[in-house]
PDB file of C-alpha atoms in Angstrom:
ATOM      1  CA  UNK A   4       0.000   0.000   0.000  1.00  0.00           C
ATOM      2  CA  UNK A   5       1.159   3.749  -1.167  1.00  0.00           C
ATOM      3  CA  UNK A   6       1.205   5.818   1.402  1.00  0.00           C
ATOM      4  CA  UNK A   7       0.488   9.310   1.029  1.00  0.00           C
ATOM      5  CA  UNK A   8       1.606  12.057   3.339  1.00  0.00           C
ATOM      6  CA  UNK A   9      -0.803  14.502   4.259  1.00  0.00           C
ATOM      7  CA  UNK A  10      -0.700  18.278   2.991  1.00  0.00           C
ATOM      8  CA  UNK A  11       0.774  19.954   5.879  1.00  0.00           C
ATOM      9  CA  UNK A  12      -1.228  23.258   5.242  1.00  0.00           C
ATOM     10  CA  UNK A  13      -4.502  21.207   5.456  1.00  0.00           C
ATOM     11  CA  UNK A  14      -6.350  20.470   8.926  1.00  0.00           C
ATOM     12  CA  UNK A  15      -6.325  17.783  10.712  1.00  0.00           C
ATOM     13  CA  UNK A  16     -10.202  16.142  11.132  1.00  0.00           C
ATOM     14  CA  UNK A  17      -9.366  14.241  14.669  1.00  0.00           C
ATOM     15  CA  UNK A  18      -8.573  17.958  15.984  1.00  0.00           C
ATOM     16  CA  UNK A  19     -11.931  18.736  17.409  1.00  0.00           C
ATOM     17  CA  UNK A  20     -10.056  22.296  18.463  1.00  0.00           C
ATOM     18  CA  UNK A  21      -9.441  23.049  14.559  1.00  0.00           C
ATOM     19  CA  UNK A  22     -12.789  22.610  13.960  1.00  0.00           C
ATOM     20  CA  UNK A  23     -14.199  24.825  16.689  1.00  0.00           C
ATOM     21  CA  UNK A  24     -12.013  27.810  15.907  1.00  0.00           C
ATOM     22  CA  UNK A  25     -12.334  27.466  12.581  1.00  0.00           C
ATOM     23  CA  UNK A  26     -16.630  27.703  13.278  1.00  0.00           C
ATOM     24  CA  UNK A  27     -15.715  30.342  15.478  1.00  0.00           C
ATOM     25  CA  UNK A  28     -13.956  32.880  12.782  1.00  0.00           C
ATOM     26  CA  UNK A  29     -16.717  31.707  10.402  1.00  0.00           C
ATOM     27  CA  UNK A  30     -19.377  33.047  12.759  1.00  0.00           C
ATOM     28  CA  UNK A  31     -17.389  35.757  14.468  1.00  0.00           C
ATOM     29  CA  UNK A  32     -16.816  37.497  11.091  1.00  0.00           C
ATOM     30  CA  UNK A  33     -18.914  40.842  10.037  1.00  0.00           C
ATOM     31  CA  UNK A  34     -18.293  43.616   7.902  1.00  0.00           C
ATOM     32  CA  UNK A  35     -16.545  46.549   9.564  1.00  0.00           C
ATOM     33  CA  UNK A  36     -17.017  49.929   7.977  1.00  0.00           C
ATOM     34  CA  UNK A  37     -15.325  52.014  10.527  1.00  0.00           C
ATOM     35  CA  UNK A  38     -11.510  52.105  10.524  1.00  0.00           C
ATOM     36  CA  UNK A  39      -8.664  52.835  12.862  1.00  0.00           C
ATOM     37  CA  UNK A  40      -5.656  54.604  10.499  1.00  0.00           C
ATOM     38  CA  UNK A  41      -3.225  52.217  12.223  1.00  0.00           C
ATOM     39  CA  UNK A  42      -0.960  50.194   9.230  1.00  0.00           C
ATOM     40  CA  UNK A  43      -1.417  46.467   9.010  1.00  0.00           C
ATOM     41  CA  UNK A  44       1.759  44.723   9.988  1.00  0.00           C
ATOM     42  CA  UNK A  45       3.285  43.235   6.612  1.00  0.00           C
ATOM     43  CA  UNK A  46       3.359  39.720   8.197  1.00  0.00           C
ATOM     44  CA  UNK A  47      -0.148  39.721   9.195  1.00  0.00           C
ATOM     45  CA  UNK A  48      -0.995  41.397   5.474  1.00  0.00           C
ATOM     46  CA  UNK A  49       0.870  38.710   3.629  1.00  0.00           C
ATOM     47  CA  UNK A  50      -0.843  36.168   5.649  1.00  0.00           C
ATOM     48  CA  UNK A  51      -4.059  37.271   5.007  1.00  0.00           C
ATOM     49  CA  UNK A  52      -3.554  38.200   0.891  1.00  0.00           C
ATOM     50  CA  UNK A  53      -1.696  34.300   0.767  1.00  0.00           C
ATOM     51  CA  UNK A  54      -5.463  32.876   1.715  1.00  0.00           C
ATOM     52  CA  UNK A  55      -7.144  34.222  -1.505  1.00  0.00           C
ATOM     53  CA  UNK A  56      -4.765  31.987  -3.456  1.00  0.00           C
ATOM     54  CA  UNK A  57      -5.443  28.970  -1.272  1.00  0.00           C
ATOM     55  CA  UNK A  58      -9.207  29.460  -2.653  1.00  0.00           C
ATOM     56  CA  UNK A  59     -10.218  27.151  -5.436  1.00  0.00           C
ATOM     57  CA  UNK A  60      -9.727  27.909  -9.223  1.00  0.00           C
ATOM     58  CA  UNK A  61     -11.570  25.993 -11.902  1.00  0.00           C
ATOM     59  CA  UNK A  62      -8.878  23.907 -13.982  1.00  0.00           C
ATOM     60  CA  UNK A  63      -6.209  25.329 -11.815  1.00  0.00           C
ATOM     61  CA  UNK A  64      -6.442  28.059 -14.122  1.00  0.00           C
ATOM     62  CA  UNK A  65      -3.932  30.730 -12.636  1.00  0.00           C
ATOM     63  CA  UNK A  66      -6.009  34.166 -13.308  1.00  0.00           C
ATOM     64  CA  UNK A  67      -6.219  35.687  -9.908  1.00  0.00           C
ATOM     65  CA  UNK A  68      -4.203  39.057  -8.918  1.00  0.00           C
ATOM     66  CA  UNK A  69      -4.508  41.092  -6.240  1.00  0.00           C
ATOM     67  CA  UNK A  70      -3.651  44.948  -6.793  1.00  0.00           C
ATOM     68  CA  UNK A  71      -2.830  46.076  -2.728  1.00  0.00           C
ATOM     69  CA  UNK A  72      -3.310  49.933  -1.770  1.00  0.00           C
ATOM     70  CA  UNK A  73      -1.651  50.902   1.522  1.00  0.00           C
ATOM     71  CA  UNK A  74      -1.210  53.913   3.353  1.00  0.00           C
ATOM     72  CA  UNK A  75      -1.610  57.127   1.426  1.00  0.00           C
ATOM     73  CA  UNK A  76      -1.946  55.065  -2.090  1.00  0.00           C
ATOM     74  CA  UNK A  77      -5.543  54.255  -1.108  1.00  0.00           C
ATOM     75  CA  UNK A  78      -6.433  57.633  -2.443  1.00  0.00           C
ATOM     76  CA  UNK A  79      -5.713  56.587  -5.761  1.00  0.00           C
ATOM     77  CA  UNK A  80      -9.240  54.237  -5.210  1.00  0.00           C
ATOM     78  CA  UNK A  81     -11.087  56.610  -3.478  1.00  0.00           C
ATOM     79  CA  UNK A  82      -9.827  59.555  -6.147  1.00  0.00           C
ATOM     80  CA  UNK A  83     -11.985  58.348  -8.725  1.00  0.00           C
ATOM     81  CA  UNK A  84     -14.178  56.315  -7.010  1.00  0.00           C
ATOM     82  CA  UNK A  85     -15.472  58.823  -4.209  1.00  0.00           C
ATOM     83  CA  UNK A  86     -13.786  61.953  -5.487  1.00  0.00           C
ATOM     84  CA  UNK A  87     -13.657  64.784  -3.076  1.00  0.00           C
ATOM     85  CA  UNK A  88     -16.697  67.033  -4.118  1.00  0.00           C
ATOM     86  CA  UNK A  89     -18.488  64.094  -3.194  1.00  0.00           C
ATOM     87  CA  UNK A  90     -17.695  63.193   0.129  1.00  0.00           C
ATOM     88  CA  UNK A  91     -19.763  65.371   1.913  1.00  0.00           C
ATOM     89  CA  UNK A  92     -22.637  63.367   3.634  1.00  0.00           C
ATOM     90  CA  UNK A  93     -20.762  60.095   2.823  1.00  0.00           C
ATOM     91  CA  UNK A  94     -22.733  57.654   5.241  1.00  0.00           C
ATOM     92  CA  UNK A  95     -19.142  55.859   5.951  1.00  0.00           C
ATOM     93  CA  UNK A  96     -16.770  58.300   6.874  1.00  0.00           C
ATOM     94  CA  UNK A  97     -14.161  55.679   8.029  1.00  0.00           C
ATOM     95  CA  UNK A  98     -14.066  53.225   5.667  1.00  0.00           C
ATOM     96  CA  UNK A  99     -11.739  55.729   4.150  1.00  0.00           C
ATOM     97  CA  UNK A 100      -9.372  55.475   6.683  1.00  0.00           C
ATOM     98  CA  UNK A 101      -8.865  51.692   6.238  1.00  0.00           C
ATOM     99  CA  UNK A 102      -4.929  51.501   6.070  1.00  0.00           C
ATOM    100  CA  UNK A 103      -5.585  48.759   3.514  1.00  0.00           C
ATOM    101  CA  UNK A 104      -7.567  48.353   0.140  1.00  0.00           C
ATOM    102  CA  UNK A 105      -7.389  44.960  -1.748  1.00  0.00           C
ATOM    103  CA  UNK A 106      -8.790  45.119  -5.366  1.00  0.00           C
ATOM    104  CA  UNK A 107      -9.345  41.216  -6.672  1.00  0.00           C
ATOM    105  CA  UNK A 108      -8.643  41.539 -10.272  1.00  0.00           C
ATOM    106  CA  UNK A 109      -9.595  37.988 -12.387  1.00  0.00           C
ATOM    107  CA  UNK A 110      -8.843  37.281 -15.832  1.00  0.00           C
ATOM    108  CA  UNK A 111     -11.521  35.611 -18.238  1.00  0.00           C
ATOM    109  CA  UNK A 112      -8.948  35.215 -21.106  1.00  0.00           C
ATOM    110  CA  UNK A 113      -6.991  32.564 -18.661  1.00  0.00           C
ATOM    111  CA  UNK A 114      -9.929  30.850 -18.326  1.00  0.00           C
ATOM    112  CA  UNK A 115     -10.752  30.413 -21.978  1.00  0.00           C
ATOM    113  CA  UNK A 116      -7.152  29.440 -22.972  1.00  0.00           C
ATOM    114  CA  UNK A 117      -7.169  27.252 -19.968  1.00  0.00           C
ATOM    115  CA  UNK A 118     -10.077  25.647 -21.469  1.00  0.00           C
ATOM    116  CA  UNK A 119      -8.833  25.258 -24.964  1.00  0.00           C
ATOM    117  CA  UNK A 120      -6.177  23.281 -23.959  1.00  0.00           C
ATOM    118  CA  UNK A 121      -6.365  19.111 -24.630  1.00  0.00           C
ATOM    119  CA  UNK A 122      -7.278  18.269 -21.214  1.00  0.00           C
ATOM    120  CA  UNK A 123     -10.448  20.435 -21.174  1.00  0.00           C
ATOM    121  CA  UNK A 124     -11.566  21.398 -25.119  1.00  0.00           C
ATOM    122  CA  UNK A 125     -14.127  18.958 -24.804  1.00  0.00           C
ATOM    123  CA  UNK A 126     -16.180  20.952 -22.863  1.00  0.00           C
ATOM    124  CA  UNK A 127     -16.099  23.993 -25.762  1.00  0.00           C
ATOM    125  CA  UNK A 128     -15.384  26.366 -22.745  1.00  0.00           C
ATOM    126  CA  UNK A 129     -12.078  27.477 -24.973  1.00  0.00           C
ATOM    127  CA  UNK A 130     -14.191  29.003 -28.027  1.00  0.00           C
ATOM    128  CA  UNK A 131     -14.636  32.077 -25.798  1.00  0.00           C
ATOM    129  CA  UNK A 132     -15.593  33.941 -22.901  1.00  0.00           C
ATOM    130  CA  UNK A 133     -19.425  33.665 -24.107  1.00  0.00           C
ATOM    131  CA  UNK A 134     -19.129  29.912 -24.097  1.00  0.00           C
ATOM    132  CA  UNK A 135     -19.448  30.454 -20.505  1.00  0.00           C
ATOM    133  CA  UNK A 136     -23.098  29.722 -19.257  1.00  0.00           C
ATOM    134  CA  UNK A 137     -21.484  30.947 -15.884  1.00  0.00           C
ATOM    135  CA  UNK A 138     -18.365  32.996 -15.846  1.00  0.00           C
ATOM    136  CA  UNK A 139     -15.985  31.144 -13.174  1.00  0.00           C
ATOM    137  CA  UNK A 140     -13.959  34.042 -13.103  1.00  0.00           C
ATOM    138  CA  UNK A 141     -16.122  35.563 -10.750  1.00  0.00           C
ATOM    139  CA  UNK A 142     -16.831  32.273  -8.933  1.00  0.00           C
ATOM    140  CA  UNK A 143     -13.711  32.050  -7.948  1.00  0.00           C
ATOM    141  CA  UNK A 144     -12.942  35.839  -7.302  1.00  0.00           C
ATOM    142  CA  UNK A 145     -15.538  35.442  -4.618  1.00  0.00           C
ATOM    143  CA  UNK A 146     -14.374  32.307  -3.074  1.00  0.00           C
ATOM    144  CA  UNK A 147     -10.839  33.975  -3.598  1.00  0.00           C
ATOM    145  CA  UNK A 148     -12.594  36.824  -1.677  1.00  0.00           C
ATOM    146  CA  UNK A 149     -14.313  34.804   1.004  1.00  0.00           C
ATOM    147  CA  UNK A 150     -10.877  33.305   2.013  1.00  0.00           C
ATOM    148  CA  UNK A 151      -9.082  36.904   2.301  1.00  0.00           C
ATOM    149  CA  UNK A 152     -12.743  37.769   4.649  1.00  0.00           C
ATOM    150  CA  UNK A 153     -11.931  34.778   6.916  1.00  0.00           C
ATOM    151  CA  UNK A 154      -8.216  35.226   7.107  1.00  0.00           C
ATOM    152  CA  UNK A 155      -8.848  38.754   8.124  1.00  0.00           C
ATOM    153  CA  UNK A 156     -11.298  37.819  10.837  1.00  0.00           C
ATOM    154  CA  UNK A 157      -9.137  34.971  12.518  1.00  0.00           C
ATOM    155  CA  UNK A 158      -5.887  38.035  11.833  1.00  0.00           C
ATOM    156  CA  UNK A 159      -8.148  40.238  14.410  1.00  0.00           C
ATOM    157  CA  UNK A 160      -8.508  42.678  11.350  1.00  0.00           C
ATOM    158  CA  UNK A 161     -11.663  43.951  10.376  1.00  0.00           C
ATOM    159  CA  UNK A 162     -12.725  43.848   6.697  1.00  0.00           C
ATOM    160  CA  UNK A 163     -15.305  45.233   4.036  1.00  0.00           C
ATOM    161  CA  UNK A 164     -16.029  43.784   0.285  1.00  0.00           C
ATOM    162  CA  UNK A 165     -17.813  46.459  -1.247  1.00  0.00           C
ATOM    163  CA  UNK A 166     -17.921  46.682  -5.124  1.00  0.00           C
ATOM    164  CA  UNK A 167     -16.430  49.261  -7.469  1.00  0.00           C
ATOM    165  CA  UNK A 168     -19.836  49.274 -10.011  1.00  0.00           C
ATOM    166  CA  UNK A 169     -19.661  51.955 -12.855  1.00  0.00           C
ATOM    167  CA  UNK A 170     -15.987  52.842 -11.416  1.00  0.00           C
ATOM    168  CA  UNK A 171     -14.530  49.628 -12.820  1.00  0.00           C
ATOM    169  CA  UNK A 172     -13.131  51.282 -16.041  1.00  0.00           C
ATOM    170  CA  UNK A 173     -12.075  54.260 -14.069  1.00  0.00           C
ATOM    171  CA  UNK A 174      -9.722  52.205 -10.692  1.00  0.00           C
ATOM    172  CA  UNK A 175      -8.365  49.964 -14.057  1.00  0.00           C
ATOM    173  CA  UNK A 176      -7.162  52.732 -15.767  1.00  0.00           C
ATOM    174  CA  UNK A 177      -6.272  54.558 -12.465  1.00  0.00           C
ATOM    175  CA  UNK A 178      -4.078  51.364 -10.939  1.00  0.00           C
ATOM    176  CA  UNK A 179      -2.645  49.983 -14.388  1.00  0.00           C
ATOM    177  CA  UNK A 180      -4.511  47.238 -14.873  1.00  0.00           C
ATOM    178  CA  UNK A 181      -4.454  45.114 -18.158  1.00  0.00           C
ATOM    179  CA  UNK A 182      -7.164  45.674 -20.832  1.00  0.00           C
ATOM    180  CA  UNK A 183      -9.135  42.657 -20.489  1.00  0.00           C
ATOM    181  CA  UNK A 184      -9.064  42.151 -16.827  1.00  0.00           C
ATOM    182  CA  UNK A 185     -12.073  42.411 -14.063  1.00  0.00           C
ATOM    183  CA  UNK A 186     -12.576  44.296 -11.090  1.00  0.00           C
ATOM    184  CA  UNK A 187     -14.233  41.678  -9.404  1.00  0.00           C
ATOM    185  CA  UNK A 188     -14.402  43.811  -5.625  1.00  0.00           C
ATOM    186  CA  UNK A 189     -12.309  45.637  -3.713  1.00  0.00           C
ATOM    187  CA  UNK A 190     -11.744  44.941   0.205  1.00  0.00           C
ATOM    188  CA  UNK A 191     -10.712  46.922   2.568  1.00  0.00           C
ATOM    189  CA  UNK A 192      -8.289  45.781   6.165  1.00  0.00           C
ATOM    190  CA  UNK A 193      -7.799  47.528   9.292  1.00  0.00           C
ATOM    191  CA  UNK A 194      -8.142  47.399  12.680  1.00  0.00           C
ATOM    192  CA  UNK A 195     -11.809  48.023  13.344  1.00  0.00           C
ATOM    193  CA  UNK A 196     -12.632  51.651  15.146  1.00  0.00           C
ATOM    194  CA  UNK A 197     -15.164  50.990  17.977  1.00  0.00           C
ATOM    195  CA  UNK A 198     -18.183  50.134  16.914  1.00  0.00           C
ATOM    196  CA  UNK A 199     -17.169  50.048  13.477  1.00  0.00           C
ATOM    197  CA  UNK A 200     -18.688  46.173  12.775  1.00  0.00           C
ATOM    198  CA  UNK A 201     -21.619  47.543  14.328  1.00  0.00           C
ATOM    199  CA  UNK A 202     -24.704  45.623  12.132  1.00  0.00           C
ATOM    200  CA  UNK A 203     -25.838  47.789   8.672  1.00  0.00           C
ATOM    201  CA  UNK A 204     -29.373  48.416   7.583  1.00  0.00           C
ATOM    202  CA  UNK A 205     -29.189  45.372   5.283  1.00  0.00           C
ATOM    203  CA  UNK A 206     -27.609  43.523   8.192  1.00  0.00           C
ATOM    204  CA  UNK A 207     -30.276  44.116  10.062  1.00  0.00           C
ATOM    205  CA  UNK A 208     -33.146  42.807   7.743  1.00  0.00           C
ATOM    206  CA  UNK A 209     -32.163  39.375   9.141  1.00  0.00           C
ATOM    207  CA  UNK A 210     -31.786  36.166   7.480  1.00  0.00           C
ATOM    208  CA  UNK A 211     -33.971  32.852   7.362  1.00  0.00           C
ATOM    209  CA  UNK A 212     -32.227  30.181   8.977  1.00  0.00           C
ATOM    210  CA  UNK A 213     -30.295  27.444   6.947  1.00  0.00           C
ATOM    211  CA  UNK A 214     -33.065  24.737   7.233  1.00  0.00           C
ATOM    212  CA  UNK A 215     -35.200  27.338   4.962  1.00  0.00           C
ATOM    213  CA  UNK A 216     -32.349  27.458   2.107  1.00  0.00           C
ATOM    214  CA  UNK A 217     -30.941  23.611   2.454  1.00  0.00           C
ATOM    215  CA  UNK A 218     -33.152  21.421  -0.404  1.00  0.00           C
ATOM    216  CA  UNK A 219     -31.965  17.490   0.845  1.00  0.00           C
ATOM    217  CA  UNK A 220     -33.023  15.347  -2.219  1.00  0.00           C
ATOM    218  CA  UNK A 221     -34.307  17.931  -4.527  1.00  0.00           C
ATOM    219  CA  UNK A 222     -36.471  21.302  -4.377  1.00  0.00           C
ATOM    220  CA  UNK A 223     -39.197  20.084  -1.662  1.00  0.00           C
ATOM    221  CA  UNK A 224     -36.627  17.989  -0.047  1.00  0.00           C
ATOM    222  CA  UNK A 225     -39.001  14.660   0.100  1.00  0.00           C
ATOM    223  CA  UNK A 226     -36.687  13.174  -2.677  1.00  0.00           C
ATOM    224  CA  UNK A 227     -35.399  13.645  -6.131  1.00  0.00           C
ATOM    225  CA  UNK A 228     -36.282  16.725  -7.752  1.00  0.00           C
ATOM    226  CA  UNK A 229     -39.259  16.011 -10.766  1.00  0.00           C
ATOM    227  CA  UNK A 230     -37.833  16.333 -13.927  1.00  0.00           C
ATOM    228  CA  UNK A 231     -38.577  19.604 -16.127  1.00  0.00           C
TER     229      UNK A 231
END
C-alpha cells in the first residue's frame, strides 16, 4: 500500500479544536465599515492576501491578482471612485481610513485558454468567454474573496467587500490594470474603530435560517427533484 503524506497546510479532522475555531472565525466574522488609520503589519498582510490563493480555481487556471493599496496610495481608489466634491454626507466616513484596500482583479482570457487546452476542449469552454453559461472568473474571485474575509477575521482585522460598479473602467485605468481584466471587488483591512462592525441596515433585515435554504433530495426535499 502507497502511502500518502498529508498536505501539511490542510487540517487535521481528529482535531476537534481546529474545527471549533475554525466555526468560530466563520461566525465571528462581520463587515466593519469604521476604521482605525493604524498600518497592518506586513506579516499579518501577507498572511491574510496568501489565503485568496489557497481558494479554489476551476482547472487550476492561474487568473487571480490582487492589486494592494496601503497607506496614502488608497487615495488613488477613493480619487476616482469617491472623489472629493463628493464626500460630503458620505454615510461611511471611516471606511476611508482603512490603512488597507485589496482590489481582486480575475482574468476571463486565462480561463478560456485554460479551457482550450487538450485536457479540457471537450467541454467547448475554450471558443470564448461567451461559451461560458457561468463565468468562473467571478466564482472564484468570490471564493478567492471569502478566504481573504476569513483570514482577516481569525488576523483580528476587520474587513469590508464592497464593489467598485460603474468605477470599474475608471480604478483599471487609475491602478494599471491590463485591458481585459475584471474588477471583481475591492476589500478593505484595518483594525476596526469601535463600533465600526456595528450591524448595517441590510444587516439588520435578518436572514432565514439554513433549514429554509438547504433542499436534501431535490427542491421540496421529500426526494429527487421532478424532472422539467
Amino acid at each position: 500500500m502507497t502511502r500518502v503524506d498529508p498536505d501539511p497546510a490542510s487540517p487535521d479532522p481528529a482535531d476537534p479544536g481546529g474545527r471549533a475555531a475554525f466555526s468560530q472565525v466563520l461566525a465571528s466574522r462581520r463587515m466593519c465599515r469604521d476604521f482605525k488609520p493604524d498600518p497592518v503589519a506586513d506579516d499579518v498582510l501577507d498572511r491574510v492576501l496568501a489565503a485568496a490563493f489557497r481558494a479554489p480555481a476551476a482547472g487550476n487556471t492561474d487568473a487571480l491578482d490582487l492589486v494592494v493599496l496601503t497607506g496614502a496610495d488608497t487615495a488613488r481608489h477613493w480619487d476616482v471612485t469617491l472623489p472629493a466634491d463628493r464626500r460630503l454626507g458620505f454615510r461611511w466616513p471611516g471606511l476611508m481610513r482603512a490603512p488597507v484596500l485589496v482590489e481582486v482583479i480575475v482574468d476571463p482570457a486565462a480561463y478560456v485558454e485554460r479551457y482550450s487546452l487538450p485536457d479540457k476542449a471537450h467541454s467547448g469552454l475554450g471558443d470564448g468567454a461567451e461559451a461560458w453559461p457561468v463565468p468562473f472568473w467571478f466564482v472564484d474571485g468570490g471564493a478567492a474573496v471569502m478566504a481573504v474575509l476569513l483570514a482577516a477575521e481569525s488576523e483580528g482585522l476587520g474587513a469590508l467587500l464592497f464593489g467598485v460598479f460603474g468605477h470599474e473602467a475608471a480604478v483599471r485605468r487609475a491602478l494599471g490594470v491590463p485591458a481585459g481584466r475584471r474588477v471583481v471587488a475591492t476589500v478593505a483591512l484595518g483594525l476596526p474603530a469601535p463600533g465600526g462592525r456595528l450591524p448595517s441596515r441590510s444587516a439588520r433585515r435578518g436572514r432565514p435560517g439554513p433549514g429554509r435554504r438547504i433542499h436534501r433530495g431535490g427542491w421540496a426535499g421529500q426526494g429527487p427533484a421532478p424532472s422539467g
